Amino acid sequence: MWIVQIALRRPYTFIVAALLILFSMPFVLSKMATDIFPQIHIPVVAQLWEYRGLTAKEMAERVTFQAERELGQAIDNIEHTESFSVAGLGIVKVFFQPGTDINTALAQTTMSANGAARGMPQGTQAGRVRAWSASELPVVQLSISSDTLSDIEIGDAAGTVLRPIVS
């Protein structure tokens, strides 16, 4: 209530304040960061496993689980891991403690992938390893299912219909 009383007694003060805000806008906007999401410096490494013909459940049980188990035994400074599997594809993301050297993390994760590949079903493509920035990770994940379509048909529909709409 007190601010209203001051505004009524001294209207020029508020007019000058509003003009200062208005005229400083171009300067402030030119200095403002244009990226919506901030840079996050958390070391993240991802393993990509591929085995065509397996359903998402089989991929999780036979490939992704094996890769995660090997990670826990062979790598230092893991904060946590996340994984997901779709038909024929498994991705394991390894989040390291802040300050972990990304090159060491990549080397250890590659060694882990090579070790895990020995226990995978024959024909599994060796886990490809890539460093990710947490800023590059997806903001939204979409899950679709169908009672009438197979997993392969759902994947095709997602890639040809949904992906262009969402991108």
Coordinates of N, CA and C in Angstrom, one line a residue:
M1 N 0.8 -1.2 0.0 CA 0.0 0.0 0.0 C 0.9 1.3 0.0
W2 N 2.0 1.2 0.7 CA 2.9 2.4 0.7 C 3.4 2.8 -0.6
I3 N 3.7 1.8 -1.5 CA 4.2 2.1 -2.8 C 3.2 2.9 -3.7
V4 N 1.9 2.6 -3.5 CA 0.9 3.4 -4.2 C 0.8 4.8 -3.7
Q5 N 1.0 5.0 -2.4 CA 1.0 6.4 -1.9 C 2.2 7.2 -2.4
I6 N 3.3 6.5 -2.5 CA 4.5 7.2 -3.1 C 4.3 7.6 -4.5
A7 N 3.7 6.6 -5.3 CA 3.4 6.9 -6.7 C 2.4 8.0 -6.9
L8 N 1.5 8.1 -6.0 CA 0.5 9.2 -6.1 C 1.1 10.5 -5.7
R9 N 2.0 10.5 -4.8 CA 2.6 11.8 -4.3 C 3.7 12.2 -5.3
R10 N 4.5 11.3 -5.9 CA 5.6 11.6 -6.8 C 5.5 10.8 -8.1
P11 N 4.6 11.2 -8.9 CA 4.4 10.5 -10.2 C 5.6 10.5 -11.1
Y12 N 6.3 11.6 -11.1 CA 7.5 11.8 -12.0 C 8.6 10.7 -11.7
T13 N 8.7 10.4 -10.4 CA 9.7 9.4 -10.1 C 9.4 8.1 -10.8
F14 N 8.2 7.7 -10.8 CA 7.8 6.4 -11.4 C 7.9 6.5 -13.0
I15 N 7.6 7.6 -13.5 CA 7.7 7.8 -14.9 C 9.2 7.7 -15.4
V16 N 10.1 8.3 -14.6 CA 11.5 8.3 -14.9 C 12.0 6.8 -14.8
A17 N 11.6 6.1 -13.7 CA 12.0 4.7 -13.5 C 11.5 3.9 -14.7
A18 N 10.3 4.1 -15.2 CA 9.7 3.3 -16.3 C 10.5 3.6 -17.6
L19 N 10.9 4.9 -17.8 CA 11.7 5.3 -19.0 C 13.1 4.7 -18.9
L20 N 13.7 4.6 -17.7 CA 15.0 4.0 -17.6 C 14.9 2.5 -17.9
I21 N 13.9 1.9 -17.5 CA 13.8 0.4 -17.8 C 13.6 0.3 -19.3
L22 N 12.7 1.1 -19.9 CA 12.4 1.0 -21.3 C 13.7 1.3 -22.2
F23 N 14.5 2.3 -21.8 CA 15.6 2.6 -22.6 C 16.8 1.7 -22.4
S24 N 16.8 1.0 -21.3 CA 17.9 0.1 -21.0 C 17.6 -1.3 -21.6
M25 N 16.4 -1.5 -22.1 CA 16.0 -2.8 -22.7 C 16.9 -3.3 -23.8
P26 N 17.2 -2.5 -24.8 CA 18.1 -3.0 -25.9 C 19.5 -3.4 -25.4
F27 N 20.0 -2.7 -24.5 CA 21.3 -3.1 -24.0 C 21.3 -4.4 -23.2
V28 N 20.3 -4.5 -22.4 CA 20.1 -5.7 -21.6 C 19.8 -6.9 -22.5
L29 N 19.0 -6.8 -23.5 CA 18.7 -7.9 -24.4 C 19.9 -8.3 -25.3
S30 N 20.7 -7.3 -25.6 CA 21.9 -7.7 -26.5 C 22.9 -8.4 -25.6
K31 N 23.0 -8.3 -24.3 CA 23.9 -9.0 -23.5 C 23.4 -10.3 -22.9
M32 N 22.1 -10.5 -23.1 CA 21.4 -11.7 -22.5 C 21.8 -12.9 -23.4
A33 N 22.0 -14.0 -22.7 CA 22.3 -15.3 -23.4 C 21.1 -15.7 -24.2
T34 N 21.3 -16.3 -25.4 CA 20.2 -16.6 -26.3 C 19.8 -18.1 -26.1
D35 N 20.6 -18.9 -25.4 CA 20.3 -20.3 -25.2 C 19.3 -20.4 -24.0
I36 N 18.2 -21.2 -24.3 CA 17.2 -21.3 -23.3 C 17.7 -22.1 -22.1
F37 N 18.4 -23.2 -22.4 CA 18.9 -24.1 -21.4 C 20.4 -23.7 -21.1
P38 N 20.8 -23.7 -19.8 CA 22.2 -23.4 -19.5 C 23.1 -24.6 -19.8
Q39 N 24.4 -24.2 -19.9 CA 25.4 -25.3 -20.1 C 25.6 -26.1 -18.8
I40 N 25.5 -27.4 -18.9 CA 25.7 -28.2 -17.8 C 26.9 -29.0 -18.0
H41 N 27.9 -28.9 -17.1 CA 29.1 -29.6 -17.2 C 29.2 -30.9 -16.4
I42 N 28.4 -31.8 -16.7 CA 28.4 -33.1 -16.0 C 28.9 -34.2 -17.1
P43 N 30.0 -34.9 -16.8 CA 30.5 -35.8 -17.7 C 29.5 -37.0 -17.9
V44 N 29.1 -37.2 -19.2 CA 28.2 -38.2 -19.5 C 28.8 -39.0 -20.7
V45 N 28.8 -40.3 -20.6 CA 29.2 -41.2 -21.7 C 28.1 -42.1 -22.1
A46 N 27.8 -42.4 -23.3 CA 26.8 -43.3 -23.7 C 27.3 -44.5 -24.5
Q47 N 26.7 -45.6 -24.3 CA 27.0 -46.8 -25.1 C 25.8 -47.1 -25.9
L48 N 26.0 -47.4 -27.2 CA 24.9 -47.8 -28.1 C 25.1 -49.2 -28.5
W49 N 24.1 -50.1 -28.2 CA 24.2 -51.5 -28.6 C 23.1 -51.8 -29.6
E50 N 23.5 -52.6 -30.6 CA 22.5 -52.9 -31.7 C 22.5 -54.4 -32.0
Y51 N 21.3 -54.9 -32.0 CA 21.0 -56.3 -32.4 C 19.7 -56.4 -33.1
R52 N 19.7 -56.4 -34.4 CA 18.4 -56.3 -35.2 C 17.7 -57.6 -34.9
G53 N 16.4 -57.5 -34.8 CA 15.5 -58.6 -34.6 C 15.0 -58.9 -33.2
L54 N 15.6 -58.3 -32.2 CA 15.2 -58.5 -30.8 C 14.1 -57.5 -30.5
T55 N 13.2 -57.9 -29.7 CA 12.1 -57.0 -29.2 C 12.8 -56.1 -28.1
A56 N 12.1 -55.1 -27.7 CA 12.6 -54.2 -26.6 C 12.9 -55.0 -25.4
K57 N 12.0 -55.9 -25.0 CA 12.1 -56.7 -23.8 C 13.4 -57.6 -23.9
E58 N 13.5 -58.3 -25.0 CA 14.7 -59.1 -25.2 C 16.0 -58.3 -25.2
M59 N 15.9 -57.2 -25.8 CA 17.1 -56.3 -25.9 C 17.5 -55.9 -24.5
A60 N 16.5 -55.5 -23.6 CA 16.8 -55.1 -22.3 C 17.4 -56.3 -21.5
E61 N 16.8 -57.5 -21.6 CA 17.3 -58.6 -20.8 C 18.6 -59.2 -21.3
R62 N 18.8 -59.3 -22.6 CA 20.0 -60.0 -23.1 C 21.2 -59.1 -23.4
V63 N 20.9 -57.8 -23.7 CA 22.0 -56.9 -24.1 C 22.3 -55.8 -23.1
T64 N 21.2 -55.0 -22.9 CA 21.4 -53.8 -22.1 C 21.8 -54.1 -20.6
F65 N 21.1 -55.1 -20.1 CA 21.4 -55.5 -18.7 C 22.9 -56.0 -18.6
Q66 N 23.3 -56.8 -19.5 CA 24.7 -57.2 -19.5 C 25.7 -56.1 -19.6
A67 N 25.4 -55.1 -20.4 CA 26.3 -53.9 -20.5 C 26.3 -53.1 -19.2
E68 N 25.2 -52.9 -18.6 CA 25.1 -52.2 -17.3 C 25.9 -52.9 -16.2
R69 N 25.7 -54.2 -16.2 CA 26.4 -55.0 -15.2 C 27.9 -54.9 -15.3
E70 N 28.4 -54.9 -16.5 CA 29.9 -54.8 -16.8 C 30.3 -53.4 -16.4
L71 N 29.5 -52.4 -16.6 CA 29.9 -51.0 -16.3 C 30.2 -50.9 -14.8
G72 N 29.3 -51.5 -14.0 CA 29.4 -51.4 -12.6 C 30.7 -52.0 -12.0
Q73 N 31.2 -53.0 -12.8 CA 32.4 -53.6 -12.3 C 33.7 -53.0 -12.8
A74 N 33.7 -52.2 -13.9 CA 34.9 -51.8 -14.6 C 35.2 -50.3 -14.5
I75 N 34.3 -49.5 -14.0 CA 34.4 -48.1 -14.2 C 34.4 -47.4 -12.8
D76 N 35.2 -46.3 -12.7 CA 35.3 -45.6 -11.4 C 34.4 -44.3 -11.6
N77 N 34.1 -43.7 -10.4 CA 33.4 -42.4 -10.4 C 32.1 -42.4 -11.0
I78 N 31.3 -43.5 -11.1 CA 30.0 -43.4 -11.7 C 29.0 -42.8 -10.6
E79 N 28.3 -41.8 -11.1 CA 27.2 -41.3 -10.2 C 26.0 -42.1 -10.3
H80 N 25.5 -42.4 -11.6 CA 24.4 -43.3 -11.8 C 24.4 -43.6 -13.3
T81 N 23.6 -44.6 -13.6 CA 23.4 -45.0 -15.0 C 22.0 -45.0 -15.4
E82 N 21.7 -44.8 -16.6 CA 20.3 -44.8 -17.1 C 20.4 -45.6 -18.4
S83 N 19.3 -46.4 -18.7 CA 19.3 -47.2 -19.9 C 17.9 -47.3 -20.4
F84 N 17.8 -47.5 -21.7 CA 16.5 -47.8 -22.3 C 16.7 -48.6 -23.5
S85 N 15.7 -49.4 -23.8 CA 15.8 -50.3 -24.9 C 14.6 -50.2 -25.8
V86 N 14.8 -50.3 -27.1 CA 13.7 -50.4 -28.0 C 14.0 -51.6 -28.9
A87 N 13.2 -51.9 -29.9 CA 13.4 -53.0 -30.7 C 14.7 -52.9 -31.4
G88 N 15.7 -53.8 -31.1 CA 16.9 -53.8 -31.8 C 18.0 -52.8 -31.4
L89 N 17.7 -52.0 -30.4 CA 18.6 -51.0 -30.0 C 18.6 -50.8 -28.4
G90 N 19.7 -50.7 -27.8 CA 19.8 -50.4 -26.4 C 20.8 -49.3 -26.2
I91 N 20.5 -48.3 -25.3 CA 21.4 -47.2 -25.0 C 21.6 -47.2 -23.5
V92 N 22.8 -47.1 -23.1 CA 23.2 -47.0 -21.7 C 23.9 -45.7 -21.5
K93 N 23.4 -44.8 -20.7 CA 24.0 -43.5 -20.4 C 24.7 -43.6 -19.0
V94 N 26.0 -43.3 -18.9 CA 26.7 -43.3 -17.7 C 27.0 -41.9 -17.3
F95 N 26.5 -41.5 -16.1 CA 26.7 -40.2 -15.6 C 27.8 -40.3 -14.5
F96 N 28.9 -39.5 -14.7 CA 30.0 -39.5 -13.8 C 29.9 -38.4 -12.8
Q97 N 30.7 -38.5 -11.7 CA 30.8 -37.5 -10.7 C 31.4 -36.2 -11.4
P98 N 30.9 -35.0 -11.0 CA 31.5 -33.8 -11.5 C 33.0 -33.8 -11.3
G99 N 33.7 -33.3 -12.3 CA 35.2 -33.2 -12.2 C 35.9 -34.4 -12.7
T100 N 35.2 -35.5 -13.1 CA 35.8 -36.6 -13.7 C 36.3 -36.3 -15.1
D101 N 37.6 -36.8 -15.4 CA 38.2 -36.5 -16.7 C 37.4 -37.3 -17.7
I102 N 36.9 -36.6 -18.7 CA 36.0 -37.3 -19.7 C 36.8 -38.2 -20.6
N103 N 38.1 -38.0 -20.8 CA 38.9 -38.9 -21.6 C 39.1 -40.2 -20.9
T104 N 39.4 -40.2 -19.6 CA 39.5 -41.4 -18.8 C 38.2 -42.1 -18.8
A105 N 37.1 -41.4 -18.6 CA 35.8 -42.0 -18.6 C 35.5 -42.7 -20.0
L106 N 35.8 -42.1 -21.1 CA 35.7 -42.7 -22.4 C 36.5 -44.0 -22.5
A107 N 37.7 -43.9 -22.1 CA 38.6 -45.1 -22.2 C 38.0 -46.3 -21.3
Q108 N 37.6 -46.0 -20.1 CA 37.1 -47.0 -19.2 C 35.8 -47.6 -19.8
T109 N 34.9 -46.7 -20.3 CA 33.7 -47.2 -20.9 C 33.9 -48.0 -22.2
T110 N 34.9 -47.6 -23.0 CA 35.2 -48.4 -24.1 C 35.7 -49.8 -23.7
M111 N 36.6 -49.9 -22.7 CA 37.0 -51.2 -22.2 C 35.9 -52.0 -21.7
S112 N 35.0 -51.4 -21.0 CA 33.8 -52.0 -20.5 C 32.9 -52.6 -21.6
A113 N 32.8 -51.8 -22.7 CA 32.0 -52.3 -23.8 C 32.6 -53.5 -24.5
N114 N 33.9 -53.4 -24.6 CA 34.6 -54.6 -25.2 C 34.5 -55.8 -24.3
G115 N 34.6 -55.6 -23.0 CA 34.4 -56.8 -22.1 C 33.0 -57.3 -22.1
A116 N 32.0 -56.4 -22.2 CA 30.6 -56.9 -22.2 C 30.3 -57.6 -23.5
A117 N 30.9 -57.2 -24.6 CA 30.6 -57.7 -25.9 C 30.9 -59.2 -26.0
R118 N 31.8 -59.7 -25.1 CA 32.1 -61.1 -25.1 C 30.9 -62.0 -24.6
G119 N 30.1 -61.4 -23.7 CA 29.0 -62.1 -23.1 C 27.7 -61.9 -23.9
M120 N 27.7 -61.1 -24.9 CA 26.5 -60.8 -25.7 C 26.1 -61.9 -26.6
P121 N 24.8 -61.9 -27.1 CA 24.5 -62.9 -28.1 C 25.3 -62.7 -29.4
Q122 N 25.6 -63.8 -30.1 CA 26.4 -63.7 -31.3 C 25.6 -62.8 -32.3
G123 N 26.4 -61.9 -32.9 CA 25.8 -61.0 -33.9 C 25.5 -59.6 -33.4
T124 N 25.7 -59.4 -32.1 CA 25.5 -58.1 -31.5 C 26.6 -57.2 -31.9
Q125 N 26.2 -56.0 -32.4 CA 27.2 -55.0 -32.8 C 27.8 -54.4 -31.6
A126 N 29.1 -54.4 -31.5 CA 29.8 -53.9 -30.3 C 29.3 -52.5 -29.9
G127 N 29.3 -52.3 -28.6 CA 28.8 -51.0 -28.1 C 29.6 -49.9 -28.6
R128 N 29.0 -48.9 -29.3 CA 29.7 -47.7 -29.7 C 29.6 -46.8 -28.5
V129 N 30.7 -46.1 -28.3 CA 30.8 -45.2 -27.1 C 31.0 -43.8 -27.6
R130 N 30.3 -42.9 -26.9 CA 30.3 -41.5 -27.3 C 30.1 -40.6 -26.1
A131 N 30.9 -39.6 -26.0 CA 30.8 -38.6 -24.9 C 29.6 -37.7 -25.2
W132 N 28.8 -37.4 -24.2 CA 27.7 -36.5 -24.3 C 27.8 -35.4 -23.3
S133 N 27.3 -34.3 -23.7 CA 27.2 -33.2 -22.7 C 25.7 -33.3 -22.1
A134 N 25.6 -33.1 -20.9 CA 24.2 -33.2 -20.3 C 23.3 -32.2 -20.9
S135 N 23.9 -31.1 -21.5 CA 23.1 -30.1 -22.2 C 22.5 -30.7 -23.5
E136 N 23.1 -31.7 -24.1 CA 22.6 -32.3 -25.3 C 21.5 -33.4 -25.1
L137 N 21.3 -33.8 -23.9 CA 20.4 -34.9 -23.6 C 19.0 -34.4 -23.9
P138 N 18.1 -35.3 -24.3 CA 16.7 -35.0 -24.7 C 16.0 -34.3 -23.5
V139 N 15.2 -33.3 -23.9 CA 14.3 -32.7 -22.9 C 13.0 -33.5 -22.7
V140 N 12.6 -34.1 -23.8 CA 11.3 -34.9 -23.7 C 11.6 -36.2 -24.4
Q141 N 11.0 -37.3 -23.7 CA 11.0 -38.6 -24.4 C 9.6 -39.0 -24.6
L142 N 9.3 -39.6 -25.7 CA 8.0 -39.9 -26.1 C 7.9 -41.4 -26.2
S143 N 6.9 -42.0 -25.7 CA 6.7 -43.5 -25.7 C 5.4 -43.7 -26.4
I144 N 5.4 -44.7 -27.3 CA 4.2 -45.0 -28.1 C 4.0 -46.5 -28.0
S145 N 2.8 -47.0 -28.1 CA 2.5 -48.4 -28.1 C 1.2 -48.6 -28.9
S146 N 1.0 -49.9 -29.3 CA -0.2 -50.2 -30.1 C -0.6 -51.6 -29.8
D147 N -1.9 -51.9 -29.8 CA -2.4 -53.2 -29.6 C -2.5 -53.9 -31.0
T148 N -2.4 -53.2 -32.1 CA -2.6 -53.9 -33.4 C -1.3 -53.9 -34.2
L149 N -0.3 -53.0 -33.9 CA 0.9 -52.9 -34.7 C 2.0 -53.6 -34.0
S150 N 2.9 -54.2 -34.8 CA 4.1 -54.8 -34.2 C 5.1 -53.7 -33.8
D151 N 6.2 -54.2 -33.1 CA 7.2 -53.2 -32.7 C 7.9 -52.6 -33.8
I152 N 8.1 -53.3 -34.9 CA 8.8 -52.8 -36.1 C 7.9 -51.8 -36.8
E153 N 6.6 -52.1 -36.9 CA 5.7 -51.1 -37.5 C 5.6 -49.8 -36.7
I154 N 5.6 -50.0 -35.4 CA 5.5 -48.8 -34.5 C 6.8 -48.0 -34.7
G155 N 7.9 -48.6 -34.7 CA 9.2 -47.9 -35.0 C 9.2 -47.2 -36.3
D156 N 8.7 -47.8 -37.3 CA 8.7 -47.2 -38.6 C 7.8 -46.0 -38.6
A157 N 6.6 -46.1 -38.0 CA 5.6 -45.0 -37.9 C 6.2 -43.8 -37.1
A158 N 6.9 -44.2 -36.0 CA 7.5 -43.1 -35.2 C 8.6 -42.4 -35.9
G159 N 9.4 -43.1 -36.7 CA 10.5 -42.5 -37.5 C 10.0 -41.7 -38.7
T160 N 8.9 -42.1 -39.3 CA 8.5 -41.4 -40.5 C 7.4 -40.4 -40.3
V161 N 6.6 -40.6 -39.2 CA 5.5 -39.7 -39.0 C 5.7 -38.8 -37.8
L162 N 6.0 -39.4 -36.6 CA 6.2 -38.5 -35.4 C 7.4 -37.7 -35.4
R163 N 8.6 -38.3 -35.8 CA 9.8 -37.6 -35.6 C 9.8 -36.2 -36.4
P164 N 9.4 -36.2 -37.7 CA 9.3 -34.9 -38.3 C 8.4 -33.9 -37.7
I165 N 7.3 -34.3 -37.0 CA 6.4 -33.4 -36.4 C 7.1 -32.8 -35.1
V166 N 7.7 -33.7 -34.3 CA 8.3 -33.3 -33.1 C 9.6 -32.4 -33.3
S167 N 10.4 -32.7 -34.3 CA 11.7 -32.0 -34.5 C 11.5 -30.6 -34.8

